[in-house]
Amino acid sequence: MTIQFNDESFRDDYTFRNSEWAIKRFPFPFHEDSYMYSVNMEQHRGGPEGSVYEKRFDVDEHYVSEMKDRAIVLDQDPLRCQSLPHMTLAGWDLLELIMVSKSEDYPDLFELHRNGNQWRWINKPLGIDHSFTFMDETTLPYGPMEYITRQAQGDYAVLDQRDDMLWMDAGMVTTQADWSLDFDIGMNFFEWHAPVPLAHEMGVFQRALKFLLNIQQGAPARRLNWTMTVNPLLDTSPENYSKWGIQKTTLTPENIGRKQHLRVELQTFFRLPRSNALVFPIRCYLCAFEDLMTVPKWGRRLHRVVRDLPVELATYKGFINNRPLMLEYLSQFDDGLPTSPGVWPDLETEPPLTK
Amino acid sequence: MSGAEKIQVKVTEITPLNELVTRFRFERVDGGQLPTFSGGAHTVVEMQDGGITRLNPYSLMSDPFEQSSYTISVRRDDQGRGGSLFMHRQVKLGDEMTISYPVNLFSLDLRARKHLFLAGGIGITPFLAQIKQLDVLHGQWELHYACRNQALASYADELAERHPHETHIYYDDQKQAIDLKGLLNGQPLGTHVYVCGPKGMIDWVCNTAQAQGWPADCIHYEEFLAPQPGKPFEVHLKASGKTVYVGEHESLLEAIEREGVDAPYLCRGGACGQCETVVLDHEGNFVHRDHWLTDEEKAAGKKIMPCVSRFEGKSLVLDR
Ligand code: HEM
Ligand code: FES
């Protein structure tokens, strides 16, 4: 299908909207009526047709506007994109992975023509037609990682693997849930995860690291993470906390359905061939509460998850103060009926709200 | 599913290099391109040897950025259980085989200002790919390569010819030896040392470097252990409810697979940690041969790496 790209903003007047198509394919992250951290990883080899899991790098209606938002962030704060000198090869690996994947998965939108190291890249949605020499930085306007991630939705952490450990040695991070590349650059897997509550004690990170170190070429993996965001902001960074943190106090019973968004990250993991580094794309999807409530199963379930979430998690995710307001709103959509297992909307089979 | 992704290849060149070592070239059966890889990576080659499926890891020695073919070099091990003998005696030009995607447990540290390579015998193979990678990246390196004699010095001539300043060859039969202490002492700050060869050489290099105060993260080694034959023993697999007899010439992992039990693995050489298996009960002694478990873990007897390790005694029960 051809995608109609929205012209929308993720700041100031917040014209961001999800079409009905985007709501149906939203990666709702809860497969049951409660939530706790776990090593929730699975293979990333496609998924149901039309779902966000189908392609290696999902492209949707927000693509063009998200790339404009990224350009604004980088313009104001160039440190959102960093690559330590030894990570350039991994940058080329990433450029190749994204160009090959997108041109194969979306041939109507992207084309890649290769003749040895002479490459021509056509990105129709962004109006780019660029010939360059692979592995020759002087033929690109930016370093290879920056060049390609200015054209790909989601944040990218590029991890060097050394001594049975992962190191955050490069990244493009402009759509993050309150963490900072500039702070984390050069840190290892345990160091950058230090602020996360409970998971360390549960052994989640030991097991997760072991899994990641063994991710092999040709066998990518994925998992979901989630948090809450008031207003459809992509850039909820510590650097700009003064601008967005305060917006959390603007929620009222009247505006919460429109303003409060569930923020879901589709995180994938690919081994990069030439550098043996690991890339960790973190793709952010936003959905307003009132849009989520159009799916009866999600309405019932979201209420129960938010209600029963441990205080530590609600605090870490930054919505402990707004939880009572959220529950007041969400409870209207929970009639106490059981929910079907799994994350899918099940619109045909789940009963409508009886309340 | 266990192991890395698989690729169907055919053998397009078999080149005996000397009395012990033969080189094999693989190309994709479907004519497509092979994945690029990073220098130091290996592939696991599947061999259908009579009724037995053997899976042996071999370092990829070809140019990592070259996608039309892969090459490996196999040293014949007359004492071993037959993997290398199979490659030398049974594999013919045009044969179709299954190999795994490249897996790297011995990659270059790309932060290094300089890479110091120490090779012993067939341990030269991963360095051949790393040297080609560094050629492209304009990295600085130096190779010290110890061989038994000139006749068995695989690739020594072409290395010396192509990289006369970087390559240093030592022949045992001419009583030439690497002056390791002097060599390590003279390295500029930011040098990383890599060693691949027989176990004695790896220990010597690691211990000497450590004693001279080299940081542990600047010392890299790779030793693929081929599983060694040993006394037969019996193992009970609790989770699958099977009792398996492990023969003299098969590994514990191979015996488990033969019984149709899916067990995880990657390197099959005691290095990656994937096959780690919990021991539920045992009466007897472990023959731990892997590089994965710590000495304390080996002594505790609660885990075993079935790709290379064995057991001698009355009974062994695994959680598999
Ligand atoms: C190498 C890839 C990964 C990177 C780069 C990464 C990065 C991060 C970062 C930057 C944070 C925010 C920490 C902060 O508050 O400053 C985070 C949070 C977290 N990470 Fe990871 N992570 C990775 C893989 C994983 C994996 C495989 C798991 C699997 C269990 C995991 C579990 C978590 C959890 C549970 C949180 C807390 C999230 C929340 O409650 O909102 N991470 N991660
Ligand atoms: S399979 Fe790698 S250690 Fe056993």
XYZ file of C-alpha atoms and ligand atoms in Angstrom:
722
model
C 0.000 0.000 0.000
C 1.156 3.561 -0.476
C 1.385 5.575 2.696
C -0.166 9.037 3.015
C 2.369 11.017 5.010
C 0.918 13.402 7.606
C 1.999 17.009 7.865
C 2.040 17.424 11.642
C 4.027 18.709 14.615
C 5.337 17.130 17.818
C 5.813 20.479 19.598
C 4.126 23.885 20.069
C 0.690 23.369 18.461
C 0.896 19.530 18.570
C -0.979 18.713 15.406
C 0.181 15.073 15.571
C -2.722 12.632 14.962
C -3.035 8.906 14.384
C -5.273 7.794 11.535
C -7.619 4.886 12.142
C -5.056 2.697 10.354
C -2.335 3.823 12.757
C -4.532 3.182 15.808
C -5.367 -0.384 14.718
C -1.690 -1.186 14.202
C -0.482 0.561 17.367
C 1.909 -1.774 19.219
C -0.138 -2.149 22.387
C 2.421 -3.566 24.812
C 0.352 -5.492 27.371
C -0.374 -9.135 26.642
C -2.210 -9.579 29.945
C -3.967 -7.411 32.551
C -0.799 -6.701 34.560
C 2.778 -5.665 33.881
C 6.194 -6.337 35.365
C 9.725 -6.189 33.939
C 10.925 -9.378 32.297
C 13.424 -10.511 29.667
C 10.701 -10.113 27.048
C 12.667 -10.796 23.896
C 11.705 -12.618 20.722
C 13.028 -13.032 17.190
C 12.509 -10.100 14.833
C 11.516 -11.969 11.668
C 8.434 -10.277 10.423
C 4.954 -10.381 11.896
C 1.312 -10.155 10.815
C 0.761 -8.228 7.587
C 0.366 -4.514 8.183
C 1.606 -4.725 11.777
C 4.580 -2.682 12.991
C 6.497 -5.972 13.326
C 6.224 -6.910 9.649
C 9.236 -5.043 8.223
C 12.769 -4.748 9.516
C 12.345 -0.954 9.841
C 8.705 0.124 9.985
C 7.782 3.224 7.982
C 4.423 4.835 8.733
C 2.366 8.001 8.170
C 4.500 9.988 10.630
C 7.782 9.413 8.766
C 8.268 12.760 7.065
C 7.162 14.855 10.044
C 9.300 12.846 12.472
C 12.351 13.504 10.327
C 11.594 17.229 10.363
C 11.316 17.132 14.144
C 14.675 15.339 14.351
C 16.303 18.038 12.220
C 14.983 20.735 14.592
C 16.364 18.918 17.648
C 19.778 18.431 16.037
C 19.889 22.024 14.995
C 19.395 23.147 18.602
C 21.588 20.452 20.180
C 24.174 18.710 17.966
C 25.272 16.467 20.875
C 22.158 14.325 20.365
C 24.186 12.569 17.689
C 27.612 11.271 18.702
C 29.977 8.619 17.438
C 33.307 7.810 19.068
C 36.095 7.524 16.476
C 36.248 3.710 16.456
C 32.516 3.461 15.597
C 32.677 4.784 12.020
C 32.770 1.271 10.557
C 29.633 0.406 12.549
C 28.066 3.543 11.060
C 28.656 2.189 7.555
C 27.227 -1.155 8.634
C 24.098 0.622 9.860
C 23.787 2.692 6.692
C 23.957 -0.477 4.627
C 21.469 -2.343 6.834
C 18.876 0.425 6.646
C 19.314 1.158 2.945
C 19.145 -2.503 1.959
C 16.183 -3.234 4.262
C 14.127 -0.215 3.252
C 14.728 -0.609 -0.477
C 13.740 -4.290 -0.290
C 10.782 -3.793 2.068
C 9.399 -0.562 0.509
C 10.479 -0.623 -3.153
C 7.923 2.082 -4.023
C 9.470 4.523 -1.522
C 13.200 3.727 -1.484
C 15.719 2.554 -4.075
C 19.320 1.476 -3.699
C 21.524 0.920 -6.740
C 24.961 -0.524 -6.090
C 27.862 -0.888 -8.442
C 30.824 -1.965 -6.339
C 31.360 0.878 -3.905
C 29.477 3.376 -6.062
C 26.027 3.633 -4.504
C 22.951 5.616 -5.460
C 20.261 6.078 -2.811
C 16.794 7.368 -3.629
C 14.476 8.346 -0.772
C 11.234 9.490 -2.396
C 9.298 10.663 0.699
C 12.165 13.004 1.664
C 13.074 13.906 -1.913
C 16.662 12.634 -1.766
C 18.606 11.246 -4.730
C 22.226 10.915 -3.749
C 25.225 9.138 -5.270
C 28.170 8.412 -2.994
C 31.101 6.073 -2.437
C 30.514 3.426 0.192
C 33.163 3.625 2.957
C 34.266 7.096 1.842
C 32.997 9.652 4.342
C 33.984 12.589 2.200
C 31.190 11.726 -0.244
C 28.431 12.170 2.393
C 27.230 15.414 4.007
C 27.409 13.805 7.487
C 29.066 10.733 8.995
C 27.394 7.512 7.793
C 25.370 6.939 10.990
C 24.099 10.500 11.123
C 23.346 10.513 7.398
C 21.114 7.458 7.496
C 19.464 8.075 10.873
C 18.337 11.517 9.720
C 16.252 9.437 7.301
C 15.024 6.712 9.645
C 12.368 6.954 12.364
C 13.356 6.092 15.915
C 16.477 6.517 18.001
C 19.600 4.448 17.432
C 22.087 3.300 20.035
C 25.135 1.660 18.477
C 26.927 -0.597 20.916
C 30.504 -1.771 20.617
C 30.999 -5.305 21.929
C 34.206 -5.912 23.862
C 35.168 -8.208 26.724
C 31.708 -9.788 26.965
C 30.169 -6.352 27.467
C 28.269 -3.786 25.416
C 29.417 -0.141 25.353
C 27.297 2.784 24.218
C 29.868 4.304 21.894
C 27.615 5.913 19.268
C 24.025 6.961 18.808
C 21.352 9.232 17.385
C 18.939 10.065 20.184
C 16.245 12.705 19.694
C 13.002 10.853 20.570
C 13.937 9.425 23.941
C 11.993 8.681 27.100
C 14.025 10.833 29.475
C 17.587 9.588 29.040
C 20.590 11.269 27.540
C 23.126 10.029 25.018
C 25.549 12.747 26.036
C 25.394 11.415 29.612
C 25.474 7.708 28.684
C 28.117 7.825 25.926
C 30.960 5.418 26.699
C 29.005 3.661 29.474
C 28.468 -0.084 29.634
C 25.199 -2.023 29.765
C 24.969 -2.093 33.566
C 26.038 1.530 33.990
C 23.437 3.037 31.654
C 20.709 0.833 33.171
C 21.625 1.865 36.729
C 18.585 4.171 37.249
C 16.043 1.402 36.491
C 14.298 0.147 39.664
C 13.716 -3.530 40.658
C 15.019 -5.070 37.419
C 18.613 -5.404 38.657
C 17.506 -7.338 41.729
C 15.366 -9.579 39.526
C 18.420 -10.538 37.456
C 16.737 -9.136 34.334
C 19.843 -7.313 33.136
C 22.276 -10.212 33.583
C 20.092 -12.435 31.457
C 19.333 -9.703 28.936
C 23.032 -8.965 28.420
C 23.861 -12.609 27.881
C 21.132 -12.792 25.262
C 22.329 -9.640 23.507
C 25.983 -10.684 23.381
C 24.893 -13.784 21.509
C 22.713 -12.093 18.904
C 24.129 -13.199 15.575
C 24.206 -11.881 12.045
C 20.994 -12.666 10.208
C 19.062 -13.335 13.431
C 17.738 -10.024 14.837
C 15.581 -9.807 17.972
C 13.019 -7.376 19.419
C 11.155 -6.350 22.559
C 8.703 -3.656 23.667
C 9.045 -1.047 26.374
C 6.545 1.651 27.317
C 5.981 4.803 29.335
C 3.554 7.738 29.491
C 3.859 11.163 27.816
C 1.655 14.225 28.182
C 1.193 15.837 24.737
C 2.594 14.066 21.669
C 6.210 14.995 22.326
C 8.922 12.976 20.654
C 11.742 14.784 22.413
C 11.265 14.076 26.114
C 14.948 14.419 26.938
C 16.570 15.388 30.251
C 18.212 18.224 28.308
C 14.791 19.763 27.642
C 13.041 18.683 30.852
C 12.310 22.294 31.739
C 10.187 22.560 28.606
C 8.157 19.339 28.842
C 8.232 18.326 32.513
C 5.933 21.180 33.429
C 3.353 20.091 30.850
C 2.602 17.088 33.053
C 0.813 19.484 35.419
C -1.631 20.645 32.746
C -3.788 17.494 32.756
C -7.459 17.897 33.704
C -10.366 15.424 33.622
C -11.570 17.240 30.509
C -8.359 17.182 28.462
C -6.697 13.938 29.626
C -8.178 11.761 26.861
C -6.609 13.952 24.227
C -3.397 15.009 25.974
C -2.270 11.828 27.727
C -0.398 9.450 25.417
C 0.766 5.903 25.876
C 4.311 5.844 24.538
C 5.536 2.506 23.253
C 9.025 1.690 22.074
C 9.601 -1.104 19.612
C 13.207 -1.987 20.351
C 15.089 -4.182 17.909
C 18.582 -5.656 17.968
C 20.765 -6.383 14.939
C 24.350 -7.664 14.803
C 26.354 -5.500 12.407
C 28.568 -7.578 10.119
C 31.791 -5.647 9.445
C 32.246 -4.120 12.875
C 30.695 -6.878 15.024
C 28.879 -4.057 16.849
C 25.219 -4.277 17.861
C 22.652 -1.718 16.814
C 19.635 -1.003 18.987
C 16.925 0.928 17.135
C 14.321 2.325 19.539
C 11.199 3.218 17.607
C 8.689 5.384 19.470
C 4.927 5.124 18.854
C 2.506 7.524 20.535
C -1.238 7.035 20.969
C -3.692 9.315 22.786
C -5.781 7.685 25.531
C -9.025 8.574 23.731
C -7.818 6.787 20.600
C -6.789 3.716 22.571
C -10.256 3.635 24.141
C -11.794 2.948 20.709
C -10.534 -0.611 21.182
C -12.651 -2.092 24.026
C -10.065 -4.712 24.988
C -7.313 -2.127 25.300
C -9.566 0.133 27.393
C -10.297 -2.600 29.925
C -6.708 -3.717 30.074
C -4.966 -0.343 30.279
C -7.066 0.564 33.314
C -6.055 -2.623 35.132
C -2.363 -2.310 34.257
C -2.085 1.321 35.350
C -4.059 0.606 38.531
C -1.924 -2.347 39.621
C 1.519 -1.136 38.505
C 4.062 -1.151 41.386
C 4.729 2.328 42.790
C 8.440 2.051 41.899
C 7.614 1.648 38.214
C 4.994 4.416 38.115
C 7.516 6.711 39.810
C 10.388 5.802 37.475
C 8.155 6.227 34.444
C 7.222 9.672 35.749
C 3.417 9.429 36.111
C 2.924 8.688 39.807
C 1.372 12.141 40.397
C -1.030 11.800 37.488
C -2.017 8.220 38.234
C -5.242 9.120 40.151
C -6.398 11.311 37.278
C -5.578 8.577 34.752
C -7.491 5.978 36.748
C -10.513 8.237 37.038
C -10.555 8.533 33.259
C -9.642 4.931 32.406
C -12.128 3.370 34.839
C -14.958 4.574 32.591
C -13.731 2.069 30.001
C -13.400 -0.932 32.307
C -16.639 -2.872 32.761
C -14.922 -5.747 34.554
C -15.337 -8.237 31.698
C -12.434 -10.647 31.096
C -9.963 -9.850 28.303
C -8.549 -12.176 25.691
C -4.859 -13.082 25.993
C -2.300 -11.375 23.732
C -1.721 -7.830 22.528
C -3.983 -7.755 19.443
C -7.155 -5.580 19.394
C -9.488 -8.549 18.656
C -12.176 -6.105 17.562
C -14.343 -8.824 15.980
C -14.344 -11.152 18.966
C -14.137 -8.959 22.079
C -17.469 -7.565 23.353
C -18.155 -3.824 23.208
C -18.090 -1.823 26.424
C -21.154 -2.584 28.607
C -21.134 0.451 30.841
C 16.489 -23.732 16.882
C 20.142 -23.921 17.864
C 23.236 -22.379 16.356
C 23.521 -19.470 13.966
C 21.596 -19.128 10.682
C 22.602 -21.614 7.993
C 23.855 -21.125 4.427
C 23.921 -23.762 1.671
C 27.250 -23.700 -0.133
C 29.196 -25.745 -2.623
C 32.903 -26.460 -2.563
C 34.476 -24.653 -5.501
C 38.173 -25.069 -4.761
C 40.289 -27.476 -2.728
C 43.938 -26.462 -2.408
C 46.421 -28.588 -0.471
C 48.967 -26.147 1.002
C 51.333 -28.632 2.594
C 51.450 -32.019 4.238
C 48.914 -31.020 6.917
C 46.840 -28.075 5.755
C 44.239 -27.845 2.980
C 42.243 -24.797 1.952
C 38.568 -24.952 0.953
C 36.578 -22.348 -0.934
C 32.797 -22.128 -0.552
C 30.273 -20.328 -2.738
C 26.531 -20.122 -2.307
C 24.563 -22.868 -4.012
C 22.008 -20.300 -5.214
C 24.740 -18.099 -6.677
C 23.883 -15.210 -4.329
C 26.167 -13.155 -2.143
C 27.495 -14.259 1.201
C 27.218 -11.935 4.208
C 30.170 -9.690 4.937
C 31.798 -10.350 8.295
C 34.362 -8.983 10.712
C 37.936 -10.292 10.837
C 38.276 -13.058 13.431
C 34.860 -14.582 12.720
C 34.372 -18.305 12.262
C 31.808 -20.479 10.540
C 30.534 -23.816 11.760
C 30.784 -26.436 9.011
C 28.324 -29.332 9.007
C 29.689 -32.699 7.943
C 27.586 -35.757 7.253
C 30.096 -38.415 8.228
C 28.405 -41.785 7.901
C 25.626 -41.746 10.484
C 27.203 -38.912 12.460
C 26.637 -35.189 11.961
C 29.777 -33.309 12.851
C 29.785 -29.558 13.325
C 33.236 -28.008 13.505
C 34.154 -24.321 13.759
C 36.768 -22.907 11.377
C 38.048 -19.334 11.200
C 37.137 -17.491 8.025
C 40.403 -16.404 6.397
C 39.120 -14.640 3.275
C 38.636 -10.898 2.851
C 35.721 -10.035 5.183
C 34.274 -7.565 2.683
C 34.385 -10.053 -0.213
C 30.931 -11.564 -0.720
C 31.405 -14.009 -3.581
C 33.146 -16.738 -1.567
C 34.515 -17.748 1.838
C 37.710 -19.677 2.435
C 38.861 -21.735 5.423
C 42.028 -23.721 6.051
C 41.799 -27.071 7.789
C 44.706 -28.716 9.544
C 44.531 -32.501 9.563
C 44.393 -33.843 13.099
C 45.206 -37.537 12.997
C 44.529 -37.902 16.729
C 41.148 -36.118 16.638
C 37.692 -37.564 16.281
C 37.555 -37.204 12.558
C 36.150 -33.771 11.628
C 39.366 -32.652 9.983
C 39.947 -36.108 8.522
C 36.506 -35.917 6.947
C 37.310 -32.553 5.395
C 40.617 -33.854 4.044
C 39.479 -37.248 2.801
C 35.773 -37.113 1.998
C 35.040 -33.613 0.757
C 35.211 -33.328 -3.037
C 35.041 -30.445 -5.459
C 31.403 -29.553 -6.169
C 30.074 -31.078 -2.927
C 27.205 -29.210 -1.306
C 27.590 -28.456 2.369
C 25.881 -26.438 5.075
C 27.790 -23.767 6.943
C 26.646 -21.241 9.542
C 26.504 -17.474 9.275
C 29.732 -15.873 10.519
C 30.052 -15.608 14.297
C 32.831 -13.554 15.850
C 34.279 -14.358 19.263
C 37.686 -12.870 18.415
C 37.026 -9.471 16.944
C 39.456 -6.597 16.644
C 39.211 -3.899 19.256
C 38.725 -0.998 16.880
C 39.881 1.478 19.519
C 43.411 0.083 19.362
C 46.155 2.355 18.048
C 48.032 -0.730 16.987
C 47.223 -4.438 16.725
C 49.959 -6.891 17.688
C 49.210 -10.374 16.331
C 50.865 -13.543 17.636
C 50.110 -16.714 15.716
C 51.175 -20.299 16.206
C 50.712 -22.804 13.357
C 47.170 -22.977 11.999
C 46.285 -20.161 14.432
C 47.282 -17.856 11.578
C 43.857 -18.111 9.891
C 41.795 -15.501 11.794
C 44.651 -13.021 11.409
C 44.551 -13.386 7.627
C 41.029 -11.926 7.608
C 41.861 -9.300 10.230
C 44.868 -8.139 8.216
C 42.664 -7.731 5.139
C 40.168 -5.755 7.192
C 42.912 -3.489 8.573
C 44.189 -2.898 5.037
C 40.842 -1.302 4.204
C 40.647 0.640 7.467
C 44.314 1.715 7.273
C 44.969 0.246 10.712
C 48.432 -0.287 12.136
C 49.495 -3.887 12.860
C 52.402 -6.250 13.251
C 52.438 -10.049 13.000
C 54.714 -12.551 14.755
C 54.111 -16.031 13.418
C 55.716 -19.159 14.832
C 55.782 -22.296 12.659
C 57.359 -25.720 13.036
C 59.370 -25.455 9.825
C 59.364 -23.799 6.455
C 57.436 -26.588 4.759
C 54.518 -26.275 7.213
C 54.443 -22.471 7.318
C 51.038 -21.888 5.700
C 50.718 -18.457 4.089
C 54.094 -17.298 5.466
C 55.542 -16.557 2.039
C 52.630 -14.514 0.763
C 52.389 -12.557 4.014
C 56.112 -11.771 3.962
C 55.863 -10.737 0.356
C 52.802 -8.543 0.696
C 53.645 -7.052 4.093
C 57.432 -7.263 4.451
C 57.628 -4.694 7.252
C 54.785 -6.019 9.358
C 55.458 -9.763 9.091
C 57.945 -11.668 11.251
C 58.259 -15.446 10.886
C 59.918 -17.820 13.355
C 60.863 -21.431 12.565
C 61.082 -23.870 15.456
C 63.477 -26.166 13.607
C 65.883 -23.276 13.171
C 65.626 -22.547 16.894
C 64.024 -19.187 16.236
C 61.722 -17.974 18.983
C 59.639 -14.886 19.610
C 61.326 -12.578 22.134
C 58.000 -12.015 23.817
C 59.172 -9.886 26.739
C 61.110 -7.537 24.517
C 58.305 -7.396 21.999
C 55.640 -6.516 24.560
C 57.901 -3.975 26.231
C 58.489 -2.066 23.053
C 54.847 -1.462 22.146
C 53.355 2.021 21.971
C 50.549 2.941 24.360
C 47.160 1.837 23.056
C 48.434 -1.414 21.530
C 46.248 -4.504 21.767
C 47.763 -7.977 21.650
C 45.973 -10.920 20.013
C 47.069 -14.532 20.195
C 45.774 -17.611 18.412
C 47.551 -20.939 18.455
C 48.183 -23.940 20.697
C 47.097 -23.707 24.317
C 50.663 -23.445 25.603
C 51.316 -20.404 23.434
C 48.086 -18.686 24.476
C 48.886 -19.183 28.171
C 52.449 -17.959 27.637
C 51.355 -14.777 25.899
C 48.480 -13.996 28.274
C 50.560 -14.637 31.389
C 53.564 -12.673 30.148
C 51.449 -9.704 29.110
C 49.595 -9.750 32.409
C 52.847 -9.933 34.369
C 54.085 -6.897 32.459
C 51.016 -4.965 33.527
C 49.006 -5.065 30.302
C 45.338 -4.342 31.072
C 43.154 -7.427 30.645
C 40.992 -5.702 28.034
C 44.019 -5.235 25.775
C 44.754 -8.981 25.632
C 42.681 -11.095 23.246
C 42.938 -14.796 22.490
C 41.133 -17.502 20.633
C 41.612 -21.174 20.947
C 39.094 -23.436 19.356
C 38.964 -26.612 21.193
C 38.088 -29.533 19.061
C 36.181 -31.959 21.285
C 38.557 -34.733 22.297
C 37.752 -38.411 22.370
C 37.340 -39.932 25.821
C 35.933 -42.834 27.744
C 32.289 -43.556 26.963
C 29.748 -42.594 29.632
C 26.032 -42.423 30.216
C 23.973 -39.334 30.881
C 20.362 -38.922 31.927
C 18.516 -35.933 30.442
C 15.864 -35.132 33.015
C 13.738 -32.613 31.122
C 13.375 -34.838 28.060
C 13.324 -38.079 30.043
C 16.040 -39.785 28.033
C 19.162 -41.714 28.894
C 21.925 -41.270 26.355
C 25.133 -43.200 25.801
C 28.063 -40.962 24.833
C 30.530 -42.887 22.701
C 34.283 -42.573 22.709
C 34.422 -40.508 19.525
C 31.452 -38.225 19.958
C 30.968 -35.224 22.201
C 28.296 -34.991 24.870
C 26.542 -32.334 22.756
C 26.577 -34.562 19.668
C 25.147 -37.461 21.648
C 22.333 -35.263 22.985
C 21.541 -34.074 19.459
C 21.656 -37.622 18.100
C 18.775 -38.463 20.446
C 16.733 -35.655 18.928
C 16.967 -33.324 21.908
C 17.378 -29.697 20.802
C 20.246 -28.179 22.766
C 21.567 -24.636 22.292
C 25.044 -24.075 20.882
C 26.995 -21.585 18.837
C 30.759 -22.106 18.643
C 30.999 -25.798 19.596
C 34.478 -24.970 20.789
C 34.055 -24.108 24.466
C 34.209 -20.354 23.939
C 30.781 -18.767 23.525
C 28.829 -19.998 26.545
C 25.653 -20.842 24.646
C 25.608 -24.542 25.467
C 25.936 -24.072 29.245
C 23.882 -26.814 30.894
C 22.808 -27.267 34.511
C 23.980 -30.433 36.282
C 21.201 -31.756 38.498
C 23.093 -34.660 40.004
C 26.366 -36.480 39.538
C 28.586 -39.136 41.001
C 32.041 -38.988 39.451
C 34.391 -36.450 37.901
C 33.966 -33.826 35.256
C 36.493 -33.383 32.491
C 35.925 -29.655 31.961
C 37.709 -28.454 28.833
C 35.954 -25.173 28.014
C 37.108 -21.546 28.332
C 33.710 -20.379 29.514
C 33.139 -21.539 33.094
C 35.266 -19.961 35.788
C 37.559 -22.185 37.840
C 35.138 -21.848 40.760
C 32.213 -22.923 38.584
C 34.194 -25.889 37.323
C 35.035 -26.915 40.870
C 31.431 -26.523 42.009
C 30.222 -29.129 39.494
C 26.850 -27.491 38.904
C 27.369 -26.678 35.225
C 28.912 -28.296 32.177
C 29.635 -27.171 28.603
C 28.665 -30.266 26.583
C 30.303 -29.123 23.337
C 33.789 -29.972 24.626
C 33.545 -31.296 28.183
C 33.026 -34.866 29.305
C 32.363 -36.915 32.392
C 33.923 -39.958 34.028
C 32.058 -41.789 36.746
C 28.904 -43.539 37.786
C 26.041 -41.201 36.933
C 25.327 -37.791 35.488
C 21.921 -36.066 35.342
C 21.474 -32.898 33.259
C 18.632 -30.401 33.076
C 18.063 -30.768 29.344
C 21.729 -2.838 24.138
C 20.553 -2.430 24.070
C 19.913 -1.556 25.119
C 20.082 -0.225 25.307
C 21.002 0.707 24.518
C 19.230 0.160 26.408
C 19.143 1.434 26.897
C 18.323 1.821 27.936
C 18.264 3.145 28.491
C 19.121 4.305 28.024
C 17.337 3.148 29.467
C 16.943 4.343 30.327
C 17.693 4.308 31.613
C 17.581 5.620 32.372
O 16.608 5.782 33.120
O 18.467 6.474 32.199
C 16.792 1.819 29.531
C 15.790 1.419 30.390
C 15.366 0.103 30.510
N 15.891 -1.007 29.852
Fe 17.252 -0.971 28.390
N 18.566 -0.939 26.848
C 18.951 -2.003 26.092
C 18.520 -3.299 26.192
C 17.619 -3.732 27.131
C 17.149 -5.085 27.213
C 17.534 -6.227 26.303
C 16.287 -5.139 28.231
C 15.567 -6.387 28.642
C 15.029 -6.684 29.712
C 16.208 -3.795 28.805
C 15.414 -3.411 29.853
C 15.207 -2.119 30.270
C 14.196 -1.726 31.230
C 13.208 -2.661 31.931
C 14.288 -0.332 31.376
C 13.366 0.553 32.214
C 12.328 1.064 31.252
C 11.094 1.683 31.853
O 10.576 1.211 32.881
O 10.562 2.612 31.219
N 17.028 -2.978 28.109
N 17.411 1.024 28.595
S 28.736 -24.141 22.115
Fe 30.014 -22.469 22.558
S 30.705 -23.002 24.535
Fe 29.649 -24.761 23.936
